[in-house]
Amino acid sequence: MPVSRTRIKFCGIRRAADAAAAIDLGVDALGFVMVPASRRYLAPDRAAALRARLPPLVTVVALFMDADPATVQLAIDALQPGLLQFHGSEDAGFCAGFGLPYVKAVAMRGDGDLRRVARQHRQAGALLLDGHAPGEMGGSGKAFDWSTVVRGVARPLILAGGLTPGNVGRGIRALRPYAVDVSSGIESRPGVKDAAKMRAFVEAVRRADRHRR
């Protein structure tokens, strides 16, 4: 099915003001990082407090990286996310084992074997193409070579990795993804979003959408 509108996810939300600004801009999903080693980590109870203030019809995404099942379930119980996002070496059985839809990240600064990940994660709602190498964190601000993305993968694609207001339009035109995911590209510092950059990012996505029709 052709995509007429690129969905937008803002990841690494840590502040109520940033969540409110994203919602005002019409962002589709907000990501909460459940990885303690990340600079954007938010403890489940704090994330749940922010989540309680969100209006309906905004997708809440909980992001994990090689967490144990108990940790994932604790975050799910607290946050009540609508979508899980896995950035580590989790297999399909693990990702699907929590009874929620999930997205699997593909580390494109490595072998970036998108077809293999798509075969392994047939139950994934989408595959997220990120700019980090295998074993590294997302949210590094690193882009990857978009020309390396193979075509015809039978899963929706989410473009991430080093996106900014200045390059997201080119990424949309190059790959025509289902969605885009941004964190560092709309920040003044890790975990603190910049209102002007947030607005500029959304406007750039909307301009690209108008030109792809």
PDB file of C-alpha atoms in Angstrom:
ATOM      1  CA  MET A   1       0.000   0.000   0.000  1.00  0.00           C
ATOM      2  CA  PRO A   2       1.485   3.389  -0.954  1.00  0.00           C
ATOM      3  CA  VAL A   3       2.320   5.646   1.981  1.00  0.00           C
ATOM      4  CA  SER A   4       0.753   9.097   1.622  1.00  0.00           C
ATOM      5  CA  ARG A   5       2.092  10.500   4.892  1.00  0.00           C
ATOM      6  CA  THR A   6       5.356   9.798   6.636  1.00  0.00           C
ATOM      7  CA  ARG A   7       4.776   9.046  10.298  1.00  0.00           C
ATOM      8  CA  ILE A   8       7.050  10.765  12.823  1.00  0.00           C
ATOM      9  CA  LYS A   9       8.489   9.445  16.070  1.00  0.00           C
ATOM     10  CA  PHE A  10      10.426  11.616  18.520  1.00  0.00           C
ATOM     11  CA  CYS A  11      12.625   9.396  20.686  1.00  0.00           C
ATOM     12  CA  GLY A  12      14.466   9.963  23.951  1.00  0.00           C
ATOM     13  CA  ILE A  13      11.681  11.954  25.595  1.00  0.00           C
ATOM     14  CA  ARG A  14      12.570  12.894  29.173  1.00  0.00           C
ATOM     15  CA  ARG A  15      10.629  16.099  29.880  1.00  0.00           C
ATOM     16  CA  ALA A  16       6.920  16.881  29.994  1.00  0.00           C
ATOM     17  CA  ALA A  17       7.471  20.115  28.066  1.00  0.00           C
ATOM     18  CA  ASP A  18       9.113  18.231  25.202  1.00  0.00           C
ATOM     19  CA  ALA A  19       6.297  15.685  25.072  1.00  0.00           C
ATOM     20  CA  ALA A  20       3.710  18.464  24.993  1.00  0.00           C
ATOM     21  CA  ALA A  21       5.554  20.311  22.222  1.00  0.00           C
ATOM     22  CA  ALA A  22       5.775  17.125  20.148  1.00  0.00           C
ATOM     23  CA  ILE A  23       2.056  16.502  20.520  1.00  0.00           C
ATOM     24  CA  ASP A  24       1.264  20.089  19.516  1.00  0.00           C
ATOM     25  CA  LEU A  25       3.275  19.482  16.337  1.00  0.00           C
ATOM     26  CA  GLY A  26       1.241  16.377  15.499  1.00  0.00           C
ATOM     27  CA  VAL A  27       3.981  13.818  16.115  1.00  0.00           C
ATOM     28  CA  ASP A  28       2.641  10.267  15.932  1.00  0.00           C
ATOM     29  CA  ALA A  29       4.791   8.487  18.507  1.00  0.00           C
ATOM     30  CA  LEU A  30       6.983   9.266  21.509  1.00  0.00           C
ATOM     31  CA  GLY A  31       9.873   7.001  22.477  1.00  0.00           C
ATOM     32  CA  PHE A  32      11.042   6.372  26.041  1.00  0.00           C
ATOM     33  CA  VAL A  33      14.516   4.841  26.412  1.00  0.00           C
ATOM     34  CA  MET A  34      14.578   1.986  28.922  1.00  0.00           C
ATOM     35  CA  VAL A  35      18.350   1.415  28.585  1.00  0.00           C
ATOM     36  CA  PRO A  36      20.194   2.487  31.773  1.00  0.00           C
ATOM     37  CA  ALA A  37      23.483   3.038  29.931  1.00  0.00           C
ATOM     38  CA  SER A  38      21.878   5.614  27.626  1.00  0.00           C
ATOM     39  CA  ARG A  39      22.155   9.338  28.286  1.00  0.00           C
ATOM     40  CA  ARG A  40      18.424   9.503  27.533  1.00  0.00           C
ATOM     41  CA  TYR A  41      17.428   6.792  29.991  1.00  0.00           C
ATOM     42  CA  LEU A  42      14.248   7.380  31.937  1.00  0.00           C
ATOM     43  CA  ALA A  43      13.337   5.088  34.826  1.00  0.00           C
ATOM     44  CA  PRO A  44      10.003   3.306  34.327  1.00  0.00           C
ATOM     45  CA  ASP A  45       8.253   5.197  37.118  1.00  0.00           C
ATOM     46  CA  ARG A  46       9.312   8.576  35.708  1.00  0.00           C
ATOM     47  CA  ALA A  47       8.338   7.518  32.201  1.00  0.00           C
ATOM     48  CA  ALA A  48       4.961   6.388  33.522  1.00  0.00           C
ATOM     49  CA  ALA A  49       4.409   9.817  35.098  1.00  0.00           C
ATOM     50  CA  LEU A  50       4.964  11.460  31.708  1.00  0.00           C
ATOM     51  CA  ARG A  51       2.846   8.884  29.947  1.00  0.00           C
ATOM     52  CA  ALA A  52      -0.085   9.605  32.282  1.00  0.00           C
ATOM     53  CA  ARG A  53      -0.192  13.184  30.967  1.00  0.00           C
ATOM     54  CA  LEU A  54      -0.380  12.229  27.283  1.00  0.00           C
ATOM     55  CA  PRO A  55      -3.628  12.494  25.338  1.00  0.00           C
ATOM     56  CA  PRO A  56      -5.127   9.484  23.551  1.00  0.00           C
ATOM     57  CA  LEU A  57      -4.104   8.458  20.015  1.00  0.00           C
ATOM     58  CA  VAL A  58      -0.392   9.093  20.640  1.00  0.00           C
ATOM     59  CA  THR A  59       1.660   5.896  20.429  1.00  0.00           C
ATOM     60  CA  VAL A  60       3.976   5.337  23.396  1.00  0.00           C
ATOM     61  CA  VAL A  61       7.102   3.345  22.519  1.00  0.00           C
ATOM     62  CA  ALA A  62       9.391   1.652  25.056  1.00  0.00           C
ATOM     63  CA  LEU A  63      12.937   1.082  23.789  1.00  0.00           C
ATOM     64  CA  PHE A  64      15.153  -1.750  25.075  1.00  0.00           C
ATOM     65  CA  MET A  65      18.582  -3.173  24.306  1.00  0.00           C
ATOM     66  CA  ASP A  66      19.404  -6.710  25.432  1.00  0.00           C
ATOM     67  CA  ALA A  67      17.358  -6.391  28.612  1.00  0.00           C
ATOM     68  CA  ASP A  68      16.267  -9.461  30.552  1.00  0.00           C
ATOM     69  CA  PRO A  69      12.593 -10.440  30.402  1.00  0.00           C
ATOM     70  CA  ALA A  70      11.845  -9.245  33.929  1.00  0.00           C
ATOM     71  CA  THR A  71      13.203  -5.771  33.160  1.00  0.00           C
ATOM     72  CA  VAL A  72      11.117  -5.518  30.002  1.00  0.00           C
ATOM     73  CA  GLN A  73       7.985  -6.677  31.801  1.00  0.00           C
ATOM     74  CA  LEU A  74       8.555  -4.239  34.676  1.00  0.00           C
ATOM     75  CA  ALA A  75       8.755  -1.356  32.195  1.00  0.00           C
ATOM     76  CA  ILE A  76       5.652  -2.577  30.345  1.00  0.00           C
ATOM     77  CA  ASP A  77       3.684  -2.790  33.588  1.00  0.00           C
ATOM     78  CA  ALA A  78       4.700   0.752  34.562  1.00  0.00           C
ATOM     79  CA  LEU A  79       4.574   2.517  31.206  1.00  0.00           C
ATOM     80  CA  GLN A  80       1.779   0.644  29.395  1.00  0.00           C
ATOM     81  CA  PRO A  81       3.372   1.226  25.969  1.00  0.00           C
ATOM     82  CA  GLY A  82       1.588   0.552  22.734  1.00  0.00           C
ATOM     83  CA  LEU A  83       4.769  -0.560  20.979  1.00  0.00           C
ATOM     84  CA  LEU A  84       8.110  -2.116  21.939  1.00  0.00           C
ATOM     85  CA  GLN A  85      11.380  -1.320  20.182  1.00  0.00           C
ATOM     86  CA  PHE A  86      14.400  -3.622  20.449  1.00  0.00           C
ATOM     87  CA  HIS A  87      17.932  -2.472  19.587  1.00  0.00           C
ATOM     88  CA  GLY A  88      20.075  -5.393  20.686  1.00  0.00           C
ATOM     89  CA  SER A  89      20.591  -8.999  19.679  1.00  0.00           C
ATOM     90  CA  GLU A  90      17.099 -10.064  20.754  1.00  0.00           C
ATOM     91  CA  ASP A  91      15.634 -12.905  18.722  1.00  0.00           C
ATOM     92  CA  ALA A  92      12.114 -12.965  17.332  1.00  0.00           C
ATOM     93  CA  GLY A  93      10.761 -15.206  20.068  1.00  0.00           C
ATOM     94  CA  PHE A  94      11.956 -12.820  22.758  1.00  0.00           C
ATOM     95  CA  CYS A  95      10.618  -9.727  20.989  1.00  0.00           C
ATOM     96  CA  ALA A  96       7.202 -11.246  20.373  1.00  0.00           C
ATOM     97  CA  GLY A  97       6.948 -12.840  23.803  1.00  0.00           C
ATOM     98  CA  PHE A  98       5.400  -9.875  25.620  1.00  0.00           C
ATOM     99  CA  GLY A  99       2.105  -9.793  23.749  1.00  0.00           C
ATOM    100  CA  LEU A 100       2.683  -6.350  22.233  1.00  0.00           C
ATOM    101  CA  PRO A 101       3.579  -5.257  18.694  1.00  0.00           C
ATOM    102  CA  TYR A 102       7.267  -4.557  18.244  1.00  0.00           C
ATOM    103  CA  VAL A 103       9.825  -2.880  16.030  1.00  0.00           C
ATOM    104  CA  LYS A 104      13.285  -4.387  15.493  1.00  0.00           C
ATOM    105  CA  ALA A 105      16.237  -2.112  14.880  1.00  0.00           C
ATOM    106  CA  VAL A 106      18.813  -2.978  12.224  1.00  0.00           C
ATOM    107  CA  ALA A 107      22.361  -1.714  12.787  1.00  0.00           C
ATOM    108  CA  MET A 108      23.183  -0.357   9.333  1.00  0.00           C
ATOM    109  CA  ARG A 109      26.774   0.626  10.163  1.00  0.00           C
ATOM    110  CA  GLY A 110      27.845  -2.976   9.962  1.00  0.00           C
ATOM    111  CA  ASP A 111      26.779  -5.781   7.690  1.00  0.00           C
ATOM    112  CA  GLY A 112      23.303  -4.207   7.668  1.00  0.00           C
ATOM    113  CA  ASP A 113      21.762  -7.456   6.414  1.00  0.00           C
ATOM    114  CA  LEU A 114      18.236  -6.144   6.162  1.00  0.00           C
ATOM    115  CA  ARG A 115      16.838  -9.171   4.352  1.00  0.00           C
ATOM    116  CA  ARG A 116      18.184 -11.537   7.018  1.00  0.00           C
ATOM    117  CA  VAL A 117      16.647  -9.486   9.850  1.00  0.00           C
ATOM    118  CA  ALA A 118      13.360  -9.310   7.945  1.00  0.00           C
ATOM    119  CA  ARG A 119      13.329 -13.110   7.601  1.00  0.00           C
ATOM    120  CA  GLN A 120      14.126 -13.606  11.276  1.00  0.00           C
ATOM    121  CA  HIS A 121      11.564 -11.050  12.492  1.00  0.00           C
ATOM    122  CA  ARG A 122       8.528 -11.798  10.363  1.00  0.00           C
ATOM    123  CA  GLN A 123       6.264 -10.775  13.242  1.00  0.00           C
ATOM    124  CA  ALA A 124       7.841  -7.334  13.591  1.00  0.00           C
ATOM    125  CA  GLY A 125       5.511  -4.459  12.809  1.00  0.00           C
ATOM    126  CA  ALA A 126       8.404  -2.638  11.172  1.00  0.00           C
ATOM    127  CA  LEU A 127      12.180  -2.609  10.865  1.00  0.00           C
ATOM    128  CA  LEU A 128      14.035   0.484  12.066  1.00  0.00           C
ATOM    129  CA  LEU A 129      17.180   1.357  10.122  1.00  0.00           C
ATOM    130  CA  ASP A 130      19.658   3.018  12.472  1.00  0.00           C
ATOM    131  CA  GLY A 131      23.118   4.428  11.902  1.00  0.00           C
ATOM    132  CA  HIS A 132      24.999   2.647  14.667  1.00  0.00           C
ATOM    133  CA  ALA A 133      27.140  -0.475  14.440  1.00  0.00           C
ATOM    134  CA  PRO A 134      26.023  -3.795  15.964  1.00  0.00           C
ATOM    135  CA  GLY A 135      26.278  -3.674  19.744  1.00  0.00           C
ATOM    136  CA  GLU A 136      26.276   0.115  19.904  1.00  0.00           C
ATOM    137  CA  MET A 137      23.544   2.379  21.232  1.00  0.00           C
ATOM    138  CA  GLY A 138      21.131   4.204  18.980  1.00  0.00           C
ATOM    139  CA  GLY A 139      20.742   7.948  19.329  1.00  0.00           C
ATOM    140  CA  SER A 140      24.356   8.597  18.394  1.00  0.00           C
ATOM    141  CA  GLY A 141      23.538  11.086  15.654  1.00  0.00           C
ATOM    142  CA  LYS A 142      25.325   8.940  13.060  1.00  0.00           C
ATOM    143  CA  ALA A 143      23.788   8.634   9.618  1.00  0.00           C
ATOM    144  CA  PHE A 144      24.432   5.728   7.275  1.00  0.00           C
ATOM    145  CA  ASP A 145      24.682   5.389   3.521  1.00  0.00           C
ATOM    146  CA  TRP A 146      21.048   5.248   2.406  1.00  0.00           C
ATOM    147  CA  SER A 147      22.063   3.767  -0.951  1.00  0.00           C
ATOM    148  CA  THR A 148      22.945   0.491   0.824  1.00  0.00           C
ATOM    149  CA  VAL A 149      19.305  -0.196   1.735  1.00  0.00           C
ATOM    150  CA  VAL A 150      18.008  -3.133  -0.293  1.00  0.00           C
ATOM    151  CA  ARG A 151      14.595  -2.794  -1.905  1.00  0.00           C
ATOM    152  CA  GLY A 152      11.624  -5.072  -1.700  1.00  0.00           C
ATOM    153  CA  VAL A 153      11.829  -5.990   1.993  1.00  0.00           C
ATOM    154  CA  ALA A 154       8.371  -7.125   3.028  1.00  0.00           C
ATOM    155  CA  ARG A 155       8.208  -5.054   6.198  1.00  0.00           C
ATOM    156  CA  PRO A 156       7.486  -1.348   6.732  1.00  0.00           C
ATOM    157  CA  LEU A 157      10.716   0.608   7.192  1.00  0.00           C
ATOM    158  CA  ILE A 158      11.430   3.331   9.731  1.00  0.00           C
ATOM    159  CA  LEU A 159      14.375   5.557   8.849  1.00  0.00           C
ATOM    160  CA  ALA A 160      16.548   6.658  11.785  1.00  0.00           C
ATOM    161  CA  GLY A 161      20.196   7.485  12.421  1.00  0.00           C
ATOM    162  CA  GLY A 162      21.550  11.007  12.163  1.00  0.00           C
ATOM    163  CA  LEU A 163      18.350  12.587  10.898  1.00  0.00           C
ATOM    164  CA  THR A 164      18.054  16.376  11.193  1.00  0.00           C
ATOM    165  CA  PRO A 165      15.722  19.048   9.835  1.00  0.00           C
ATOM    166  CA  GLY A 166      18.298  19.550   7.096  1.00  0.00           C
ATOM    167  CA  ASN A 167      18.503  15.990   5.767  1.00  0.00           C
ATOM    168  CA  VAL A 168      15.226  14.242   6.637  1.00  0.00           C
ATOM    169  CA  GLY A 169      13.588  15.378   3.413  1.00  0.00           C
ATOM    170  CA  ARG A 170      16.378  13.795   1.366  1.00  0.00           C
ATOM    171  CA  GLY A 171      16.005  10.590   3.361  1.00  0.00           C
ATOM    172  CA  ILE A 172      12.281  10.463   2.670  1.00  0.00           C
ATOM    173  CA  ARG A 173      12.783  11.075  -1.032  1.00  0.00           C
ATOM    174  CA  ALA A 174      15.533   8.445  -1.196  1.00  0.00           C
ATOM    175  CA  LEU A 175      13.834   5.616   0.699  1.00  0.00           C
ATOM    176  CA  ARG A 176      10.138   6.503   0.971  1.00  0.00           C
ATOM    177  CA  PRO A 177       9.970   5.021   4.476  1.00  0.00           C
ATOM    178  CA  TYR A 178       6.800   4.396   6.414  1.00  0.00           C
ATOM    179  CA  ALA A 179       8.126   6.563   9.244  1.00  0.00           C
ATOM    180  CA  VAL A 180      11.121   8.559  10.463  1.00  0.00           C
ATOM    181  CA  ASP A 181      12.588   8.459  13.966  1.00  0.00           C
ATOM    182  CA  VAL A 182      14.713  11.259  15.430  1.00  0.00           C
ATOM    183  CA  SER A 183      16.394  11.932  18.745  1.00  0.00           C
ATOM    184  CA  SER A 184      19.720  13.813  18.725  1.00  0.00           C
ATOM    185  CA  GLY A 185      18.791  15.793  15.611  1.00  0.00           C
ATOM    186  CA  ILE A 186      16.165  17.771  17.528  1.00  0.00           C
ATOM    187  CA  GLU A 187      18.119  18.294  20.752  1.00  0.00           C
ATOM    188  CA  SER A 188      20.107  21.079  22.362  1.00  0.00           C
ATOM    189  CA  ARG A 189      21.826  18.416  24.470  1.00  0.00           C
ATOM    190  CA  PRO A 190      21.107  14.718  25.126  1.00  0.00           C
ATOM    191  CA  GLY A 191      17.621  14.337  26.543  1.00  0.00           C
ATOM    192  CA  VAL A 192      16.686  17.996  26.092  1.00  0.00           C
ATOM    193  CA  LYS A 193      14.708  18.744  22.961  1.00  0.00           C
ATOM    194  CA  ASP A 194      14.933  22.058  21.122  1.00  0.00           C
ATOM    195  CA  ALA A 195      11.516  23.498  20.229  1.00  0.00           C
ATOM    196  CA  ALA A 196      12.725  25.220  17.072  1.00  0.00           C
ATOM    197  CA  LYS A 197      14.464  22.078  15.802  1.00  0.00           C
ATOM    198  CA  MET A 198      11.400  19.979  16.577  1.00  0.00           C
ATOM    199  CA  ARG A 199       9.195  22.291  14.553  1.00  0.00           C
ATOM    200  CA  ALA A 200      11.702  22.504  11.692  1.00  0.00           C
ATOM    201  CA  PHE A 201      11.940  18.708  11.553  1.00  0.00           C
ATOM    202  CA  VAL A 202       8.180  18.236  11.299  1.00  0.00           C
ATOM    203  CA  GLU A 203       7.930  20.966   8.651  1.00  0.00           C
ATOM    204  CA  ALA A 204      10.692  19.306   6.619  1.00  0.00           C
ATOM    205  CA  VAL A 205       8.862  15.968   6.729  1.00  0.00           C
ATOM    206  CA  ARG A 206       5.613  17.590   5.612  1.00  0.00           C
ATOM    207  CA  ARG A 207       7.351  19.358   2.708  1.00  0.00           C
ATOM    208  CA  ALA A 208       8.860  16.074   1.563  1.00  0.00           C
ATOM    209  CA  ASP A 209       5.448  14.415   1.752  1.00  0.00           C
ATOM    210  CA  ARG A 210       3.896  17.074  -0.436  1.00  0.00           C
ATOM    211  CA  HIS A 211       6.531  16.470  -3.101  1.00  0.00           C
ATOM    212  CA  ARG A 212       6.201  12.669  -3.086  1.00  0.00           C
ATOM    213  CA  ARG A 213       2.511  12.658  -4.012  1.00  0.00           C
TER     214      ARG A 213
END
